[in-house]
């Protein structure tokens, strides 16, 4: 089934278009070597889960940006991100590398699922982990950060050791595993 991709805020999209057209924007090596034209595809809200070990109920993520894939006439070549600041949406960065191909693969796999999902990105900084978050409610407000137990999380490459990239996990199943990775065990002989 197709994914229900939410529309990006116009100021976020415009900030990236402006950066793409600017001769002074710092571009990735591949992006800098191409003349374009470029298309911005698959806008995904970027949410950050700051503390997955918090004991106060289901985790909630906060919206920090929107990320787009950038295509030239033949292929996807990079990504671009706009971030939310106190003054609104501003261009943040261009990037290339494993995220671009990993995101494309995960999105392609998600299209073959039997139910409709809203795609998002979920960053877990404590584990240096980025996942494709497939929200079970395809009509949810893209800015809200409630992570439901039935939502799917697809770790992108590179995933932490022992976590398979490009495998869809129910949030209720993956979050406890991730929490265990962050729980410190006391050293032998220590009283803590």
PDB file of C-alpha atoms in Angstrom:
ATOM      1  CA  UNK A   1       0.000   0.000   0.000  1.00  0.00           C
ATOM      2  CA  UNK A   2       1.238   3.495  -0.623  1.00  0.00           C
ATOM      3  CA  UNK A   3       2.629   5.610   2.150  1.00  0.00           C
ATOM      4  CA  UNK A   4       0.719   8.700   3.219  1.00  0.00           C
ATOM      5  CA  UNK A   5       3.496  11.325   3.067  1.00  0.00           C
ATOM      6  CA  UNK A   6       2.478  14.476   4.961  1.00  0.00           C
ATOM      7  CA  UNK A   7       3.046  17.848   3.283  1.00  0.00           C
ATOM      8  CA  UNK A   8       6.061  19.766   4.524  1.00  0.00           C
ATOM      9  CA  UNK A   9       5.625  23.318   5.802  1.00  0.00           C
ATOM     10  CA  UNK A  10       6.109  25.740   2.906  1.00  0.00           C
ATOM     11  CA  UNK A  11       8.816  27.746   4.755  1.00  0.00           C
ATOM     12  CA  UNK A  12      10.858  24.545   5.293  1.00  0.00           C
ATOM     13  CA  UNK A  13      10.608  23.645   1.609  1.00  0.00           C
ATOM     14  CA  UNK A  14      11.413  27.218   0.530  1.00  0.00           C
ATOM     15  CA  UNK A  15      14.506  27.381   2.760  1.00  0.00           C
ATOM     16  CA  UNK A  16      15.919  24.289   1.062  1.00  0.00           C
ATOM     17  CA  UNK A  17      15.048  25.514  -2.433  1.00  0.00           C
ATOM     18  CA  UNK A  18      16.833  28.783  -1.635  1.00  0.00           C
ATOM     19  CA  UNK A  19      19.916  26.906  -0.401  1.00  0.00           C
ATOM     20  CA  UNK A  20      19.933  24.708  -3.520  1.00  0.00           C
ATOM     21  CA  UNK A  21      19.954  27.826  -5.678  1.00  0.00           C
ATOM     22  CA  UNK A  22      22.574  29.661  -3.636  1.00  0.00           C
ATOM     23  CA  UNK A  23      26.155  29.717  -4.911  1.00  0.00           C
ATOM     24  CA  UNK A  24      27.399  30.150  -1.337  1.00  0.00           C
ATOM     25  CA  UNK A  25      25.603  27.167   0.267  1.00  0.00           C
ATOM     26  CA  UNK A  26      27.974  24.421   1.391  1.00  0.00           C
ATOM     27  CA  UNK A  27      27.095  21.394  -0.698  1.00  0.00           C
ATOM     28  CA  UNK A  28      28.138  17.766  -0.495  1.00  0.00           C
ATOM     29  CA  UNK A  29      30.879  16.692  -2.931  1.00  0.00           C
ATOM     30  CA  UNK A  30      28.450  14.851  -5.220  1.00  0.00           C
ATOM     31  CA  UNK A  31      25.801  17.555  -5.073  1.00  0.00           C
ATOM     32  CA  UNK A  32      28.433  20.211  -5.786  1.00  0.00           C
ATOM     33  CA  UNK A  33      29.619  18.348  -8.879  1.00  0.00           C
ATOM     34  CA  UNK A  34      26.161  18.302 -10.489  1.00  0.00           C
ATOM     35  CA  UNK A  35      24.375  21.093 -12.322  1.00  0.00           C
ATOM     36  CA  UNK A  36      20.804  19.974 -11.705  1.00  0.00           C
ATOM     37  CA  UNK A  37      17.971  20.504 -12.136  1.00  0.00           C
ATOM     38  CA  UNK A  38      17.178  19.037  -8.742  1.00  0.00           C
ATOM     39  CA  UNK A  39      13.881  17.790  -7.380  1.00  0.00           C
ATOM     40  CA  UNK A  40      12.997  17.583  -3.696  1.00  0.00           C
ATOM     41  CA  UNK A  41      11.173  14.354  -2.879  1.00  0.00           C
ATOM     42  CA  UNK A  42       9.645  12.542   0.059  1.00  0.00           C
ATOM     43  CA  UNK A  43       9.504  15.205   2.761  1.00  0.00           C
ATOM     44  CA  UNK A  44       9.806  13.447   6.101  1.00  0.00           C
ATOM     45  CA  UNK A  45       9.310  15.077   9.492  1.00  0.00           C
ATOM     46  CA  UNK A  46      12.342  14.470  11.713  1.00  0.00           C
ATOM     47  CA  UNK A  47      11.597  13.700  15.345  1.00  0.00           C
ATOM     48  CA  UNK A  48      14.119  13.242  18.147  1.00  0.00           C
ATOM     49  CA  UNK A  49      13.612  10.866  21.051  1.00  0.00           C
ATOM     50  CA  UNK A  50      15.820  12.389  23.722  1.00  0.00           C
ATOM     51  CA  UNK A  51      15.461   9.979  26.619  1.00  0.00           C
ATOM     52  CA  UNK A  52      14.136   6.498  25.917  1.00  0.00           C
ATOM     53  CA  UNK A  53      14.892   5.381  29.470  1.00  0.00           C
ATOM     54  CA  UNK A  54      12.569   7.946  31.086  1.00  0.00           C
ATOM     55  CA  UNK A  55      10.240   6.115  33.488  1.00  0.00           C
ATOM     56  CA  UNK A  56       7.281   8.469  33.049  1.00  0.00           C
ATOM     57  CA  UNK A  57       5.181   6.615  30.473  1.00  0.00           C
ATOM     58  CA  UNK A  58       5.295   6.066  26.744  1.00  0.00           C
ATOM     59  CA  UNK A  59       8.074   7.915  24.969  1.00  0.00           C
ATOM     60  CA  UNK A  60       7.327  11.132  23.158  1.00  0.00           C
ATOM     61  CA  UNK A  61       9.501  12.578  20.433  1.00  0.00           C
ATOM     62  CA  UNK A  62       9.817  16.223  19.469  1.00  0.00           C
ATOM     63  CA  UNK A  63       9.753  17.575  15.928  1.00  0.00           C
ATOM     64  CA  UNK A  64      13.101  19.148  15.015  1.00  0.00           C
ATOM     65  CA  UNK A  65      13.080  19.339  11.229  1.00  0.00           C
ATOM     66  CA  UNK A  66      12.028  18.125   7.812  1.00  0.00           C
ATOM     67  CA  UNK A  67      14.325  16.090   5.578  1.00  0.00           C
ATOM     68  CA  UNK A  68      13.967  15.745   1.812  1.00  0.00           C
ATOM     69  CA  UNK A  69      15.689  13.481  -0.680  1.00  0.00           C
ATOM     70  CA  UNK A  70      17.294  15.360  -3.579  1.00  0.00           C
ATOM     71  CA  UNK A  71      17.161  13.865  -7.066  1.00  0.00           C
ATOM     72  CA  UNK A  72      18.899  14.987 -10.192  1.00  0.00           C
ATOM     73  CA  UNK A  73      17.479  13.795 -13.508  1.00  0.00           C
ATOM     74  CA  UNK A  74      18.713  10.219 -12.994  1.00  0.00           C
ATOM     75  CA  UNK A  75      19.024   9.309  -9.307  1.00  0.00           C
ATOM     76  CA  UNK A  76      18.832  10.386  -5.695  1.00  0.00           C
ATOM     77  CA  UNK A  77      22.090  12.168  -4.869  1.00  0.00           C
ATOM     78  CA  UNK A  78      21.736  13.698  -1.403  1.00  0.00           C
ATOM     79  CA  UNK A  79      19.362  14.840   1.296  1.00  0.00           C
ATOM     80  CA  UNK A  80      18.587  18.268   2.664  1.00  0.00           C
ATOM     81  CA  UNK A  81      17.197  19.258   6.023  1.00  0.00           C
ATOM     82  CA  UNK A  82      15.381  22.302   7.337  1.00  0.00           C
ATOM     83  CA  UNK A  83      15.269  22.775  11.086  1.00  0.00           C
ATOM     84  CA  UNK A  84      12.802  24.504  13.323  1.00  0.00           C
ATOM     85  CA  UNK A  85      14.182  27.513  15.178  1.00  0.00           C
ATOM     86  CA  UNK A  86      12.596  30.228  17.313  1.00  0.00           C
ATOM     87  CA  UNK A  87      12.350  32.294  14.114  1.00  0.00           C
ATOM     88  CA  UNK A  88      10.724  29.533  12.053  1.00  0.00           C
ATOM     89  CA  UNK A  89      12.062  27.080   9.488  1.00  0.00           C
ATOM     90  CA  UNK A  90      15.628  27.538   8.220  1.00  0.00           C
ATOM     91  CA  UNK A  91      17.903  25.483   6.001  1.00  0.00           C
ATOM     92  CA  UNK A  92      20.179  23.271   8.091  1.00  0.00           C
ATOM     93  CA  UNK A  93      22.338  21.013   5.903  1.00  0.00           C
ATOM     94  CA  UNK A  94      22.903  18.929   2.822  1.00  0.00           C
ATOM     95  CA  UNK A  95      24.197  15.407   3.324  1.00  0.00           C
ATOM     96  CA  UNK A  96      25.016  12.259   1.411  1.00  0.00           C
ATOM     97  CA  UNK A  97      26.300   8.874   2.410  1.00  0.00           C
ATOM     98  CA  UNK A  98      24.611   5.786   3.816  1.00  0.00           C
ATOM     99  CA  UNK A  99      21.469   7.617   4.963  1.00  0.00           C
ATOM    100  CA  UNK A 100      20.384   8.442   1.414  1.00  0.00           C
ATOM    101  CA  UNK A 101      20.426   4.906   0.028  1.00  0.00           C
ATOM    102  CA  UNK A 102      19.239   3.399   3.320  1.00  0.00           C
ATOM    103  CA  UNK A 103      16.239   5.737   3.480  1.00  0.00           C
ATOM    104  CA  UNK A 104      15.342   4.974  -0.124  1.00  0.00           C
ATOM    105  CA  UNK A 105      15.484   1.233   0.531  1.00  0.00           C
ATOM    106  CA  UNK A 106      13.434   1.467   3.743  1.00  0.00           C
ATOM    107  CA  UNK A 107      10.783   3.620   2.058  1.00  0.00           C
ATOM    108  CA  UNK A 108      10.596   1.193  -0.857  1.00  0.00           C
ATOM    109  CA  UNK A 109      10.144  -1.724   1.549  1.00  0.00           C
ATOM    110  CA  UNK A 110       7.481   0.195   3.471  1.00  0.00           C
ATOM    111  CA  UNK A 111       5.450   0.668   0.294  1.00  0.00           C
ATOM    112  CA  UNK A 112       4.920  -3.107   0.176  1.00  0.00           C
ATOM    113  CA  UNK A 113       3.288  -3.278   3.632  1.00  0.00           C
ATOM    114  CA  UNK A 114      -0.362  -4.299   3.750  1.00  0.00           C
ATOM    115  CA  UNK A 115      -1.561  -1.182   5.595  1.00  0.00           C
ATOM    116  CA  UNK A 116      -1.083   2.549   5.055  1.00  0.00           C
ATOM    117  CA  UNK A 117       1.438   4.351   7.276  1.00  0.00           C
ATOM    118  CA  UNK A 118       2.698   7.899   7.634  1.00  0.00           C
ATOM    119  CA  UNK A 119       6.500   7.903   7.191  1.00  0.00           C
ATOM    120  CA  UNK A 120       8.680   9.951   9.521  1.00  0.00           C
ATOM    121  CA  UNK A 121      12.247   9.839  10.732  1.00  0.00           C
ATOM    122  CA  UNK A 122      13.028   9.145  14.364  1.00  0.00           C
ATOM    123  CA  UNK A 123      16.479   9.971  15.690  1.00  0.00           C
ATOM    124  CA  UNK A 124      17.693   8.362  18.908  1.00  0.00           C
ATOM    125  CA  UNK A 125      20.852  10.337  19.700  1.00  0.00           C
ATOM    126  CA  UNK A 126      21.747   8.226  22.735  1.00  0.00           C
ATOM    127  CA  UNK A 127      22.400   5.309  20.363  1.00  0.00           C
ATOM    128  CA  UNK A 128      23.504   7.284  17.286  1.00  0.00           C
ATOM    129  CA  UNK A 129      20.503   5.679  15.603  1.00  0.00           C
ATOM    130  CA  UNK A 130      18.129   6.840  12.892  1.00  0.00           C
ATOM    131  CA  UNK A 131      14.959   4.939  12.049  1.00  0.00           C
ATOM    132  CA  UNK A 132      12.175   5.225   9.554  1.00  0.00           C
ATOM    133  CA  UNK A 133       9.130   5.649  11.804  1.00  0.00           C
ATOM    134  CA  UNK A 134       5.989   4.290  10.202  1.00  0.00           C
ATOM    135  CA  UNK A 135       3.144   5.895  12.120  1.00  0.00           C
ATOM    136  CA  UNK A 136       0.097   3.638  12.256  1.00  0.00           C
ATOM    137  CA  UNK A 137      -2.264   6.606  11.944  1.00  0.00           C
ATOM    138  CA  UNK A 138      -1.628   7.936   8.419  1.00  0.00           C
ATOM    139  CA  UNK A 139      -3.659  11.092   9.084  1.00  0.00           C
ATOM    140  CA  UNK A 140      -1.880  12.088  12.312  1.00  0.00           C
ATOM    141  CA  UNK A 141      -0.522  15.606  12.630  1.00  0.00           C
ATOM    142  CA  UNK A 142       3.097  15.265  11.447  1.00  0.00           C
ATOM    143  CA  UNK A 143       4.309  17.520  14.257  1.00  0.00           C
ATOM    144  CA  UNK A 144       2.955  15.398  17.117  1.00  0.00           C
ATOM    145  CA  UNK A 145       5.436  12.997  18.656  1.00  0.00           C
ATOM    146  CA  UNK A 146       3.384  10.278  20.346  1.00  0.00           C
ATOM    147  CA  UNK A 147       5.034   6.936  19.636  1.00  0.00           C
ATOM    148  CA  UNK A 148       2.296   4.274  19.636  1.00  0.00           C
ATOM    149  CA  UNK A 149       3.016   0.639  20.503  1.00  0.00           C
ATOM    150  CA  UNK A 150       1.845  -0.569  17.082  1.00  0.00           C
ATOM    151  CA  UNK A 151       3.930   1.937  15.106  1.00  0.00           C
ATOM    152  CA  UNK A 152       6.764   0.368  13.137  1.00  0.00           C
ATOM    153  CA  UNK A 153      10.415   1.383  13.423  1.00  0.00           C
ATOM    154  CA  UNK A 154      12.841   0.453  10.659  1.00  0.00           C
ATOM    155  CA  UNK A 155      16.485   1.068  11.682  1.00  0.00           C
ATOM    156  CA  UNK A 156      18.517   2.685   8.929  1.00  0.00           C
ATOM    157  CA  UNK A 157      22.116   1.869   8.088  1.00  0.00           C
ATOM    158  CA  UNK A 158      24.302   1.942  10.087  1.00  0.00           C
ATOM    159  CA  UNK A 159      22.248   0.419  12.895  1.00  0.00           C
ATOM    160  CA  UNK A 160      23.670  -0.249  16.368  1.00  0.00           C
ATOM    161  CA  UNK A 161      25.326  -3.671  16.795  1.00  0.00           C
ATOM    162  CA  UNK A 162      22.765  -6.420  17.267  1.00  0.00           C
ATOM    163  CA  UNK A 163      19.910  -4.422  15.690  1.00  0.00           C
ATOM    164  CA  UNK A 164      19.084  -5.437  12.120  1.00  0.00           C
ATOM    165  CA  UNK A 165      18.849  -2.545   9.679  1.00  0.00           C
ATOM    166  CA  UNK A 166      15.901  -2.517   7.285  1.00  0.00           C
ATOM    167  CA  UNK A 167      13.795  -4.805   9.442  1.00  0.00           C
ATOM    168  CA  UNK A 168      10.435  -3.472  10.637  1.00  0.00           C
ATOM    169  CA  UNK A 169      10.029  -3.745  14.406  1.00  0.00           C
ATOM    170  CA  UNK A 170       6.913  -2.856  16.393  1.00  0.00           C
ATOM    171  CA  UNK A 171       7.788   0.092  18.629  1.00  0.00           C
ATOM    172  CA  UNK A 172       6.557  -1.909  21.625  1.00  0.00           C
ATOM    173  CA  UNK A 173       9.126  -4.610  20.812  1.00  0.00           C
ATOM    174  CA  UNK A 174      12.136  -2.484  19.832  1.00  0.00           C
ATOM    175  CA  UNK A 175      12.043   0.259  22.485  1.00  0.00           C
ATOM    176  CA  UNK A 176      12.588  -2.125  25.442  1.00  0.00           C
ATOM    177  CA  UNK A 177      15.613  -3.614  23.643  1.00  0.00           C
ATOM    178  CA  UNK A 178      17.035  -0.143  23.074  1.00  0.00           C
ATOM    179  CA  UNK A 179      16.313   0.835  26.680  1.00  0.00           C
ATOM    180  CA  UNK A 180      18.271  -2.194  27.915  1.00  0.00           C
ATOM    181  CA  UNK A 181      21.255  -1.078  25.840  1.00  0.00           C
ATOM    182  CA  UNK A 182      21.278   2.230  27.692  1.00  0.00           C
ATOM    183  CA  UNK A 183      20.705   0.909  31.198  1.00  0.00           C
ATOM    184  CA  UNK A 184      23.966   0.903  33.033  1.00  0.00           C
ATOM    185  CA  UNK A 185      24.847  -2.119  35.135  1.00  0.00           C
ATOM    186  CA  UNK A 186      26.838  -1.487  38.311  1.00  0.00           C
ATOM    187  CA  UNK A 187      30.455  -2.635  38.331  1.00  0.00           C
ATOM    188  CA  UNK A 188      31.285  -5.608  40.497  1.00  0.00           C
ATOM    189  CA  UNK A 189      32.088  -4.502  44.006  1.00  0.00           C
ATOM    190  CA  UNK A 190      30.483  -1.071  43.614  1.00  0.00           C
ATOM    191  CA  UNK A 191      27.598   0.030  45.789  1.00  0.00           C
ATOM    192  CA  UNK A 192      25.831   2.023  43.085  1.00  0.00           C
TER     193      UNK A 192
END
